Coordinates of C-alpha atoms and ligand atoms in Angstrom, one line a residue:
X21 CA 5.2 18.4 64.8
X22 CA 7.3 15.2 65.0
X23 CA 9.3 14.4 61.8
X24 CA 8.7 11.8 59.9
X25 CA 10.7 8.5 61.3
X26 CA 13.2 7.4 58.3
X27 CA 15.2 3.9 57.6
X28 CA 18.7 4.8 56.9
X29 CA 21.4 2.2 55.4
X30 CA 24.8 4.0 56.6
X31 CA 27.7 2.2 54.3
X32 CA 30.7 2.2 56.6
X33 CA 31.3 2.3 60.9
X34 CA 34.0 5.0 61.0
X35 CA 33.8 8.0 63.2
X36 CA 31.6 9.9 60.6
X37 CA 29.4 7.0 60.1
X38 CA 29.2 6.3 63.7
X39 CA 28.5 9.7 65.3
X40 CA 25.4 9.9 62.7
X41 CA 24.0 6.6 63.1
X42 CA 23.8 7.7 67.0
X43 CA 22.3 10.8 66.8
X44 CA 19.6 9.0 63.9
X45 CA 19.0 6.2 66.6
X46 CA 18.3 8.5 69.4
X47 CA 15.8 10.6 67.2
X48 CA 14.2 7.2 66.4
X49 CA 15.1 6.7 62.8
X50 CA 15.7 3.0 61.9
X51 CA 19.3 3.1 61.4
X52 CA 21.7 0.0 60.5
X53 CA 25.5 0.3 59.6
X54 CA 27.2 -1.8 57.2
X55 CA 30.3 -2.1 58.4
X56 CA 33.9 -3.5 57.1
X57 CA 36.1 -2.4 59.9
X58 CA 39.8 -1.7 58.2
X59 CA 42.1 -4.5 58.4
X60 CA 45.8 -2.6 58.1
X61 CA 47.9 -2.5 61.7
X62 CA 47.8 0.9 62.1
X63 CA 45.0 3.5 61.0
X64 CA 45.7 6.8 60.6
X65 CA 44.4 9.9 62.0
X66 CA 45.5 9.5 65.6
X67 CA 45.6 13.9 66.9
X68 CA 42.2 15.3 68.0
X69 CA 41.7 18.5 68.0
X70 CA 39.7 20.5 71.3
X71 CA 37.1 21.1 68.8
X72 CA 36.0 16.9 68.6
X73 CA 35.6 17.2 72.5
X74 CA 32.1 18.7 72.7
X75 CA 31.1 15.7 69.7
X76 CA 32.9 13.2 72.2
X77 CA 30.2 14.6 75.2
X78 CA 27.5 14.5 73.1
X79 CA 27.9 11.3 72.1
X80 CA 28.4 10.1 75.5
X81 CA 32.2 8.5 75.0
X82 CA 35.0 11.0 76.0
X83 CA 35.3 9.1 79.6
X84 CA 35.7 5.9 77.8
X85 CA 37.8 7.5 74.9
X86 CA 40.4 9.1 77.9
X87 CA 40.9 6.2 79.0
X88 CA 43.1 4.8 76.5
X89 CA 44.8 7.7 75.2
X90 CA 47.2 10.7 75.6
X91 CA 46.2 14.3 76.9
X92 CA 47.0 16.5 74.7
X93 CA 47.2 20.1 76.3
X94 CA 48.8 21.9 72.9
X95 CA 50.9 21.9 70.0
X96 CA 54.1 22.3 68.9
X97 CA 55.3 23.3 65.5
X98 CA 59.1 23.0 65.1
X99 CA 60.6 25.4 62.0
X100 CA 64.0 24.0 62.4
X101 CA 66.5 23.3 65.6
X102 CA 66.4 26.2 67.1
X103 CA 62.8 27.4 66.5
X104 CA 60.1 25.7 68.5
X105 CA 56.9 27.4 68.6
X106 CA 54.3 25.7 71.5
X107 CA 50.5 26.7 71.3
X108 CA 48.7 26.1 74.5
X109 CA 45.0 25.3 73.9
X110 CA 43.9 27.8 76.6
X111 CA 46.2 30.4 74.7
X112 CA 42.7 30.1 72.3
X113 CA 40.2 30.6 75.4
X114 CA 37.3 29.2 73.6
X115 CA 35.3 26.4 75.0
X116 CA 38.1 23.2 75.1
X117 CA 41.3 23.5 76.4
X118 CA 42.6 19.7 75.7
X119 CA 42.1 17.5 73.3
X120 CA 43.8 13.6 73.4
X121 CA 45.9 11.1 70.9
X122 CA 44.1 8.6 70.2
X123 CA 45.0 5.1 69.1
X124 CA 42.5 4.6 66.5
X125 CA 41.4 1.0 66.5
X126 CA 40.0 1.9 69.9
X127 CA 38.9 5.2 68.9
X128 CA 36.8 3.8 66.6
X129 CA 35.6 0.6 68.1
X130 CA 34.2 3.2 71.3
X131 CA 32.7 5.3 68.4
X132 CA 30.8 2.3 67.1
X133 CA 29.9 1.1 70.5
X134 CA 27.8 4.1 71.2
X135 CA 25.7 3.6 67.8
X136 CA 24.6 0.2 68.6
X137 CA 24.0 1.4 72.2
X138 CA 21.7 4.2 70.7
X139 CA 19.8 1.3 68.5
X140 CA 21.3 1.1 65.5
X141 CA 22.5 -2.2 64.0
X142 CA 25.8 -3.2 62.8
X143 CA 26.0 -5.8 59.8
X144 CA 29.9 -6.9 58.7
X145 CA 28.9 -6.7 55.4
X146 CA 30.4 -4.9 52.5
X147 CA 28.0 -2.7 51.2
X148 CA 27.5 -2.6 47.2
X149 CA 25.1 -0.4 45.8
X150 CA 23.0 -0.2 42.5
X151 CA 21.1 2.5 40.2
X152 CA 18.1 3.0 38.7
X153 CA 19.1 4.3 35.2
X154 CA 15.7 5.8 34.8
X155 CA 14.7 7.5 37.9
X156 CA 18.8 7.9 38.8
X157 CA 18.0 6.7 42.6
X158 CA 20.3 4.3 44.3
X159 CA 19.5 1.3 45.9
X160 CA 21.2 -1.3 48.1
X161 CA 21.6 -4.6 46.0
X162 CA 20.2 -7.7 46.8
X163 CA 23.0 -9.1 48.6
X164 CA 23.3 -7.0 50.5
X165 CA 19.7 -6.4 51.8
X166 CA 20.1 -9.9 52.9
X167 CA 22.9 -9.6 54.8
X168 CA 21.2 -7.3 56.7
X169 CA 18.5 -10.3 57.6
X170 CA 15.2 -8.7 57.7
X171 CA 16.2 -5.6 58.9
X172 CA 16.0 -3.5 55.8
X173 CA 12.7 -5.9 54.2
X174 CA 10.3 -2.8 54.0
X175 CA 12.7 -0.4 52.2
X176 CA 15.3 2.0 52.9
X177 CA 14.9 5.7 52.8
X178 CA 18.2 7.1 52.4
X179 CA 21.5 5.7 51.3
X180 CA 24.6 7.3 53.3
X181 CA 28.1 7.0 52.2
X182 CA 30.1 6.8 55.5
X183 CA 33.0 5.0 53.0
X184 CA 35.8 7.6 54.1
X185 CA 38.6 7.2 52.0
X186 CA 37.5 4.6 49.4
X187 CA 34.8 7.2 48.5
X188 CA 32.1 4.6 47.5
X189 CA 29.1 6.4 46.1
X190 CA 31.2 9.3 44.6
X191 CA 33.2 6.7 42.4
X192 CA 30.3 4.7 41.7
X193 CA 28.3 7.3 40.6
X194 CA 31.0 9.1 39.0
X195 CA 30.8 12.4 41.0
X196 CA 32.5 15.7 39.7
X197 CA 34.8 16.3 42.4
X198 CA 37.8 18.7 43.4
X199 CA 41.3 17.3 43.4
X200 CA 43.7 19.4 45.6
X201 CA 46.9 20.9 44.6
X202 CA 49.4 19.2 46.9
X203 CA 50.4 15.6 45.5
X204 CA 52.2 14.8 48.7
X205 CA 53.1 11.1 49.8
X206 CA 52.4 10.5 53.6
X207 CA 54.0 7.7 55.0
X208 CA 54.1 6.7 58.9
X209 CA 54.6 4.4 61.2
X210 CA 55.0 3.6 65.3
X211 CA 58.3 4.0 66.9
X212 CA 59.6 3.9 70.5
X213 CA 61.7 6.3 72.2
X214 CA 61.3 9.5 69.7
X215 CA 62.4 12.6 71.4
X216 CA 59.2 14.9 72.7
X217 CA 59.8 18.7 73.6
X218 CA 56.3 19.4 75.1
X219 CA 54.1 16.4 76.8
X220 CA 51.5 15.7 74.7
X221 CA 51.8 17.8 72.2
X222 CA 51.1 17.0 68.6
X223 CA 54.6 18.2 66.8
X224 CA 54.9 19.4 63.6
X225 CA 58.1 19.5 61.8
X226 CA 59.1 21.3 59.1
X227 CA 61.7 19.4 57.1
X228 CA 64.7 20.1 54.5
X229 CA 62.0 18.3 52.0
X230 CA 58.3 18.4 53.2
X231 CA 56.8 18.0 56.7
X232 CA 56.6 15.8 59.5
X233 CA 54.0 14.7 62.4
X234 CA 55.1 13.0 65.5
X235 CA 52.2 12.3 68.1
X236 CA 52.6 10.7 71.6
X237 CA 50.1 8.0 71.7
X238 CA 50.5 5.2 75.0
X239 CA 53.7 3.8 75.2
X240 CA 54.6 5.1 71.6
X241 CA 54.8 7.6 69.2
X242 CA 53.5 7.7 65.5
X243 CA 55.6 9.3 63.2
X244 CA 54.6 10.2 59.6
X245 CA 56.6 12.4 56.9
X246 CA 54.7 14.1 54.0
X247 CA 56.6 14.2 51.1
X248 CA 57.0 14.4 47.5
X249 CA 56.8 11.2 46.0
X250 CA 60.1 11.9 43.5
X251 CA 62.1 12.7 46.6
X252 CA 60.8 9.4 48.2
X253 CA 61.9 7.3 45.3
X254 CA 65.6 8.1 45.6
X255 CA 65.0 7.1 49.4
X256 CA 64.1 3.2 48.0
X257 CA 62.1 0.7 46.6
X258 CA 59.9 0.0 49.6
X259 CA 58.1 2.0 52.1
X260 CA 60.1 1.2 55.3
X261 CA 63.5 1.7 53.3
X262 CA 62.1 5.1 52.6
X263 CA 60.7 5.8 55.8
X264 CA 64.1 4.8 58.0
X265 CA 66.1 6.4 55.1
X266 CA 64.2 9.7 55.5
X267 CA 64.7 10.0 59.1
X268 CA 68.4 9.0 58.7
X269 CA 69.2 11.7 56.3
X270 CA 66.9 14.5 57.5
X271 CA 69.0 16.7 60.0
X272 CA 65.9 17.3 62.5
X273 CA 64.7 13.5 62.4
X274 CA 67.9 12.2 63.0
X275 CA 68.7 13.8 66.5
X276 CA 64.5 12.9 67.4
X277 CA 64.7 9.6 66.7
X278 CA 68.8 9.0 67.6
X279 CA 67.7 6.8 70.1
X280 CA 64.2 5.4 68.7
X281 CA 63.1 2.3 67.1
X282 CA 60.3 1.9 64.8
X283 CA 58.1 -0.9 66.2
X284 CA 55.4 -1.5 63.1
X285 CA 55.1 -1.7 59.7
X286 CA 55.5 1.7 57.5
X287 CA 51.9 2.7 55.7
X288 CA 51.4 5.0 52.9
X289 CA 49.2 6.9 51.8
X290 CA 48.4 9.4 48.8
X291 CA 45.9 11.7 46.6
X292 CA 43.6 12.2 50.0
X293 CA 43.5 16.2 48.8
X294 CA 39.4 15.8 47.4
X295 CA 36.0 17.6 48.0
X296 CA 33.2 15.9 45.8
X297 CA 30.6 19.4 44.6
X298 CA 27.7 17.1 45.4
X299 CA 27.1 15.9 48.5
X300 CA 23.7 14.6 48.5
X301 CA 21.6 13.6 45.5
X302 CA 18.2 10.8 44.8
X303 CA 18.5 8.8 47.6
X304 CA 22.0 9.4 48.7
X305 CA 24.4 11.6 51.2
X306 CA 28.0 12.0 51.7
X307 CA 29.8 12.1 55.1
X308 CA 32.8 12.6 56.1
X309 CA 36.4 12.1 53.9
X310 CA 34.1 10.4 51.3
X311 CA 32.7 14.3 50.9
X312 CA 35.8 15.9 51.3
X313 CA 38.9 16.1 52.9
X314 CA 41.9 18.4 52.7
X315 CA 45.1 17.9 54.3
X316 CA 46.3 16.2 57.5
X317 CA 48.9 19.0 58.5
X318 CA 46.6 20.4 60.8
X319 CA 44.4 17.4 62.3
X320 CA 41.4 18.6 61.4
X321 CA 40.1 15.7 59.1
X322 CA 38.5 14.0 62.5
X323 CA 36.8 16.9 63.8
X324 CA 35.6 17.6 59.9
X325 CA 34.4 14.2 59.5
X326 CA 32.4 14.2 62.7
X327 CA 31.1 17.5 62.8
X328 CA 29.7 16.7 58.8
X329 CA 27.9 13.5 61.1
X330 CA 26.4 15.9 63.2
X331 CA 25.3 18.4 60.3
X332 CA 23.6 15.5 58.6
X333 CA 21.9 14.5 61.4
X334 CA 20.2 17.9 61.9
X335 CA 19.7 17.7 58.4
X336 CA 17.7 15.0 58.5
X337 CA 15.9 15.4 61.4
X338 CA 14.3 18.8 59.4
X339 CA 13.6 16.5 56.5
X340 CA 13.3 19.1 54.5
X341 CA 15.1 19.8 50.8
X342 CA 17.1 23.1 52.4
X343 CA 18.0 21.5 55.4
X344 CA 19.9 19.2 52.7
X345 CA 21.2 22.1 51.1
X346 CA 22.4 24.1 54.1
X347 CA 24.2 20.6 54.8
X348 CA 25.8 20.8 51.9
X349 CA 26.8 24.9 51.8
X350 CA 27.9 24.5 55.6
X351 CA 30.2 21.1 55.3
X352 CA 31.7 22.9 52.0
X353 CA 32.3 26.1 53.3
X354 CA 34.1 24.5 56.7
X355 CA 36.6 22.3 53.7
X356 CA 37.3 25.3 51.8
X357 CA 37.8 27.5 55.1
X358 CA 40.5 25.2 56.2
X359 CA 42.1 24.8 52.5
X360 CA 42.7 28.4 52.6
X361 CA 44.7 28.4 56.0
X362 CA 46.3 25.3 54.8
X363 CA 47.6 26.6 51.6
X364 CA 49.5 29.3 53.5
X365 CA 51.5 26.1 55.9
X366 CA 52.8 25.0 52.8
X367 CA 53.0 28.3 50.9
X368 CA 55.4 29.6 54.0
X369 CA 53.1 32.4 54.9
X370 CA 51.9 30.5 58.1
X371 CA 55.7 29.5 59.6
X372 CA 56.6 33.2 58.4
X373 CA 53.6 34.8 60.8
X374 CA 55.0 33.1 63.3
X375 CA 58.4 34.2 62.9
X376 CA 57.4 37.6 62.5
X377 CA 56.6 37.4 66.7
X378 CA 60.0 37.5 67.4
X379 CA 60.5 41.0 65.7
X380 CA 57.3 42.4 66.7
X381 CA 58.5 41.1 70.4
X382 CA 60.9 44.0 70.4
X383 CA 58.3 46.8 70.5
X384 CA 56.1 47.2 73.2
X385 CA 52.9 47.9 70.6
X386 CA 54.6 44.7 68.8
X387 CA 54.4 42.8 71.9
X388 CA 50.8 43.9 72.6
X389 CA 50.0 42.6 68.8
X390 CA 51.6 39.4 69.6
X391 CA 49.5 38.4 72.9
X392 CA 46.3 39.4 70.5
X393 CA 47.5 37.2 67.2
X394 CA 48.2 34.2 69.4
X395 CA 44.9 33.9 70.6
X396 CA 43.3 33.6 67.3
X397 CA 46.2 31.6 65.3
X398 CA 46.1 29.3 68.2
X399 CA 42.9 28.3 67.0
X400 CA 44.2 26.6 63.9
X401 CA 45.8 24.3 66.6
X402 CA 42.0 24.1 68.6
X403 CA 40.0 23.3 65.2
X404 CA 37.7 26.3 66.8
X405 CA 38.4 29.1 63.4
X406 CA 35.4 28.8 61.4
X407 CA 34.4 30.0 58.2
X408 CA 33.7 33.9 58.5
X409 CA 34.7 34.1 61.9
X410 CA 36.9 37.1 63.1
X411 CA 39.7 34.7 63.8
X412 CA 39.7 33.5 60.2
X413 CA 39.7 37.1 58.8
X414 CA 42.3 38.7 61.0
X415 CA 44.9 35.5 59.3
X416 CA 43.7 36.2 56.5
X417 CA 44.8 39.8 56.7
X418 CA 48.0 38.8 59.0
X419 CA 48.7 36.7 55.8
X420 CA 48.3 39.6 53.5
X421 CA 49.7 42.2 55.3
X422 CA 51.7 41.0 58.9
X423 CA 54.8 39.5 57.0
X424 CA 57.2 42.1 56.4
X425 CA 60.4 42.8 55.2
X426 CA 62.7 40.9 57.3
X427 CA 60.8 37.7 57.4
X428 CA 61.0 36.2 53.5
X429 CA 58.0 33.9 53.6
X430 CA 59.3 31.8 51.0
X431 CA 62.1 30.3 52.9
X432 CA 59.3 28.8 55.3
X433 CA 57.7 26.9 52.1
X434 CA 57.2 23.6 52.3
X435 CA 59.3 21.7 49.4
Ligands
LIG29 C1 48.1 10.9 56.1 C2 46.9 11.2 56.9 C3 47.0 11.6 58.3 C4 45.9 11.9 59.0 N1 46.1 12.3 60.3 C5 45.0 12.8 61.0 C6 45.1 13.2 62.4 O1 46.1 13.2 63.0 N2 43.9 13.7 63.0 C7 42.7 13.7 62.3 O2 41.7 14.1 62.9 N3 42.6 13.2 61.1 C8 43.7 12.7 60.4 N4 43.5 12.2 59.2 C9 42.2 12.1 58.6 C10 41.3 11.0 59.3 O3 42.0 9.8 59.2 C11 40.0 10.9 58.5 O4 39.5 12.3 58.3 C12 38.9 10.1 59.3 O5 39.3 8.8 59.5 C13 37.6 10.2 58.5 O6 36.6 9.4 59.1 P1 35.4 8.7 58.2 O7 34.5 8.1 59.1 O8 34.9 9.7 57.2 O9 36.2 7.6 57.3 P2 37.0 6.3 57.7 O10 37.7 6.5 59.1 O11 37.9 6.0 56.6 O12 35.9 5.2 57.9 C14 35.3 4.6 56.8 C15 34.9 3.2 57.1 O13 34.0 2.7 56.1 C16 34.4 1.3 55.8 N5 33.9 1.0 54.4 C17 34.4 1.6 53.2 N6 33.7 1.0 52.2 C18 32.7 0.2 52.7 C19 31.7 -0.6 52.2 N7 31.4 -0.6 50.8 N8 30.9 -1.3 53.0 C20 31.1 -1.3 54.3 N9 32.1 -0.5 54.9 C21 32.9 0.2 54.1 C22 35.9 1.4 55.9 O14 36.5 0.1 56.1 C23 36.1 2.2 57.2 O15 36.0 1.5 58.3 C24 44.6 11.9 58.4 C25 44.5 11.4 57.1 C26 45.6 11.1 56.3 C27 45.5 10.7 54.9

């Protein structure tokens, strides 16, 4: 039996919003986007992980999307000088190998492209959204009906927030929500000439005081450092005295970037920890950041937000009110799955595993235990460690029980 045909407003065109409206337009559902595409220089979120690549296929854009960017065969986390861990993607031998950097004002745009090329409509129109206090369902307001001319003149269905980190519908209908623990600043920017150890590679740094990304993108690198606010204060009064202060005075930034120059302007951004308990209600969905997202440290907000765009979609196409709910369970459990392997990065007990391989390396059983563990922590690095899978439990238990005398996980924590 065919389901029922829907008309589904999407408020905002980023890749959540997109990689729905596609897969709604290609079922048939009347799908139109309102979208307000972000006006700052940069956008962040420029590291894919191998587990976006299958979303890419399906939606028919990773040729266009390779085009423009950097392969990225792996991933490098760098403790201090001397410690430089690389993760090949194959070390993970699950389905992708690669991954790429994307710039994300292209990223995007391509993203977009293949929702109006599946049917949907785009309107450049912020959305603004209205309640029925009596029935508690959510409507588009007049304006913006008309804005979409005609398109919308026989009603709409379902309401989705797409709004990513303004979180729309969850602050105008007051949502109970989950604030996470880390109260980190992130600033980045683009530079040229930064120092790369492995092609490709996203790097992660571990500083004196918080953590760093750098990410080789075409013809440039972005480089962001996550830190607490307090310490970023007695850096400067602006953002860019903060940012080139902080890579002056930090040991590791300052051989990197001896010979680099930063090229843009320095963004910021903070309080992104944030999982909203609903994520669908009268009339209304959540995807994407504006449901949840955790942390950037390990690139997974991307691959989270799209995935959620393809959970909905499935969702919806089964129309029924426990397809909604296993939405809502599996998008959850994925957020809180990953919060729990990020808590040990900044906790130490992530950095400590991994220095725990050069002592086990001197055993021949130790060395054995090694090849098996970097299999499955590579796929932190892949995005491919889902909730309940072995992979998950066996770091879960490596976390508990693999860091041993020797190693002092809290030496690894991020401060
Ligand atoms: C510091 C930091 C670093 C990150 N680094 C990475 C990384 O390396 N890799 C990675 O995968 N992820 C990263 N992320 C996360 C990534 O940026 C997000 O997960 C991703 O952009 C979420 O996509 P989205 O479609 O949900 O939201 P968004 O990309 O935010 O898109 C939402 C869109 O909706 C529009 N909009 C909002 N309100 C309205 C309205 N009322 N009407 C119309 N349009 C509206 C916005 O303008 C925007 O275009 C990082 C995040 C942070 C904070």
């Amino acid at each position: 039996m065919q389901a029922q045909r829907k008309t589904i407003a999407i408020i905002g065109g980023g890749p959540a919003g997109s990689t729905l409206a596609t897969l709604l337009a290609r079922k048939g559902h009347k799908v139109g986007i309102y979208h307000l595409p972000k006006r700052p220089p940069l956008i962040v979120g420029e590291s894919l992980l191998p587990a976006v690549i299958p979303i890419l296929r399906l939606l028919g854009v990773e040729e266009e999307i390779k085009s423009f960017s950097t392969f990225k065969p792996g991933a490098t986390i760098c403790l201090d000088d001397d410690h430089h861990l690389a993760f090949g993607f194959d070390e993970a031998r699950t389905a992708s190998e690669y991954a790429y950097n994307v710039p994300r004002d292209k990223f995007d745009a391509t993203i977009l492209k293949a929702a109006e090329a599946a049917g949907a409509r785009i309107f450049h129109h912020r959305a603004v959204v209205e309640k029925d206090e009596a029935t508690g369902k959510v409507s588009l307001d007049e304006n913006t009906i008309a804005a979409a001319e005609g398109f919308f003149k026989n009603g709409v269905d379902l309401i989705v927030d797409a709004s990513g980190r303004s979180r729309y519908l969850p602050g105008f209908l007051q949502l109970e929500a989950e604030e996470g623990e880390r109260k980190d600043t992130a600033l980045f920017a683009h530079m040229e000439n930064v120092t790369i150890e492995d092609e490709g590679h996203i790097h992660v740094d571990l500083h004196e005081k918080g953590w760093g990304w750098r990410i080789p993108l075409p013809g440039r690198v972005s480089v962001g450092v996550v830190v607490h606010p307090d310490h970023l204060k007695s850096l400067g009064g602006t953002k860019e005295e903060q940012f080139d202060t902080f890579i002056k005075m930090d040991p590791m930034m300052r051989e990197q970037t001896k010979d680099a120059k930063r090229i843009s302007p320095v963004l910021s951004y903070n309080n992104y920890q944030w999982k909203s308990k609903q994520l669908f209600g009268n009339g209304w969905a959540l995807v994407g950041d504006t449901g949840g997202f955790i942390d950037p440290v390990f690139s997974t907000g991307l691959f989270l937000a799209m995935d959620s765009g393809v959970k909905l979609a499935a969702a919806l196409e089964a129309g029924t009110l426990e397809a909604m709910e296993k939405y809502q369970h599996d998008f959850q459990a994925e957020l809180y799955s990953w919060q729990s392997i990020i808590s040990n990065w900044y906790n130490g007990k992530l950095p400590a595993l991994f220095e725990m391989k050069k002592h086990l390396d001197r055993h021949i059983f130790g060395r054995i235990m090694n090849l098996f563990v970097a299999r499955h922590v590579t796929r932190i690095f892949t995005g491919e460690i889902p909730s309940g899978s072995f992979s998950h439990k066996l770091l879960h238990f490596m976390f508990k029980h693999g860091i041993r005398g020797e190693v002092d996980y809290k030496e690894y924590a991020v401060v």
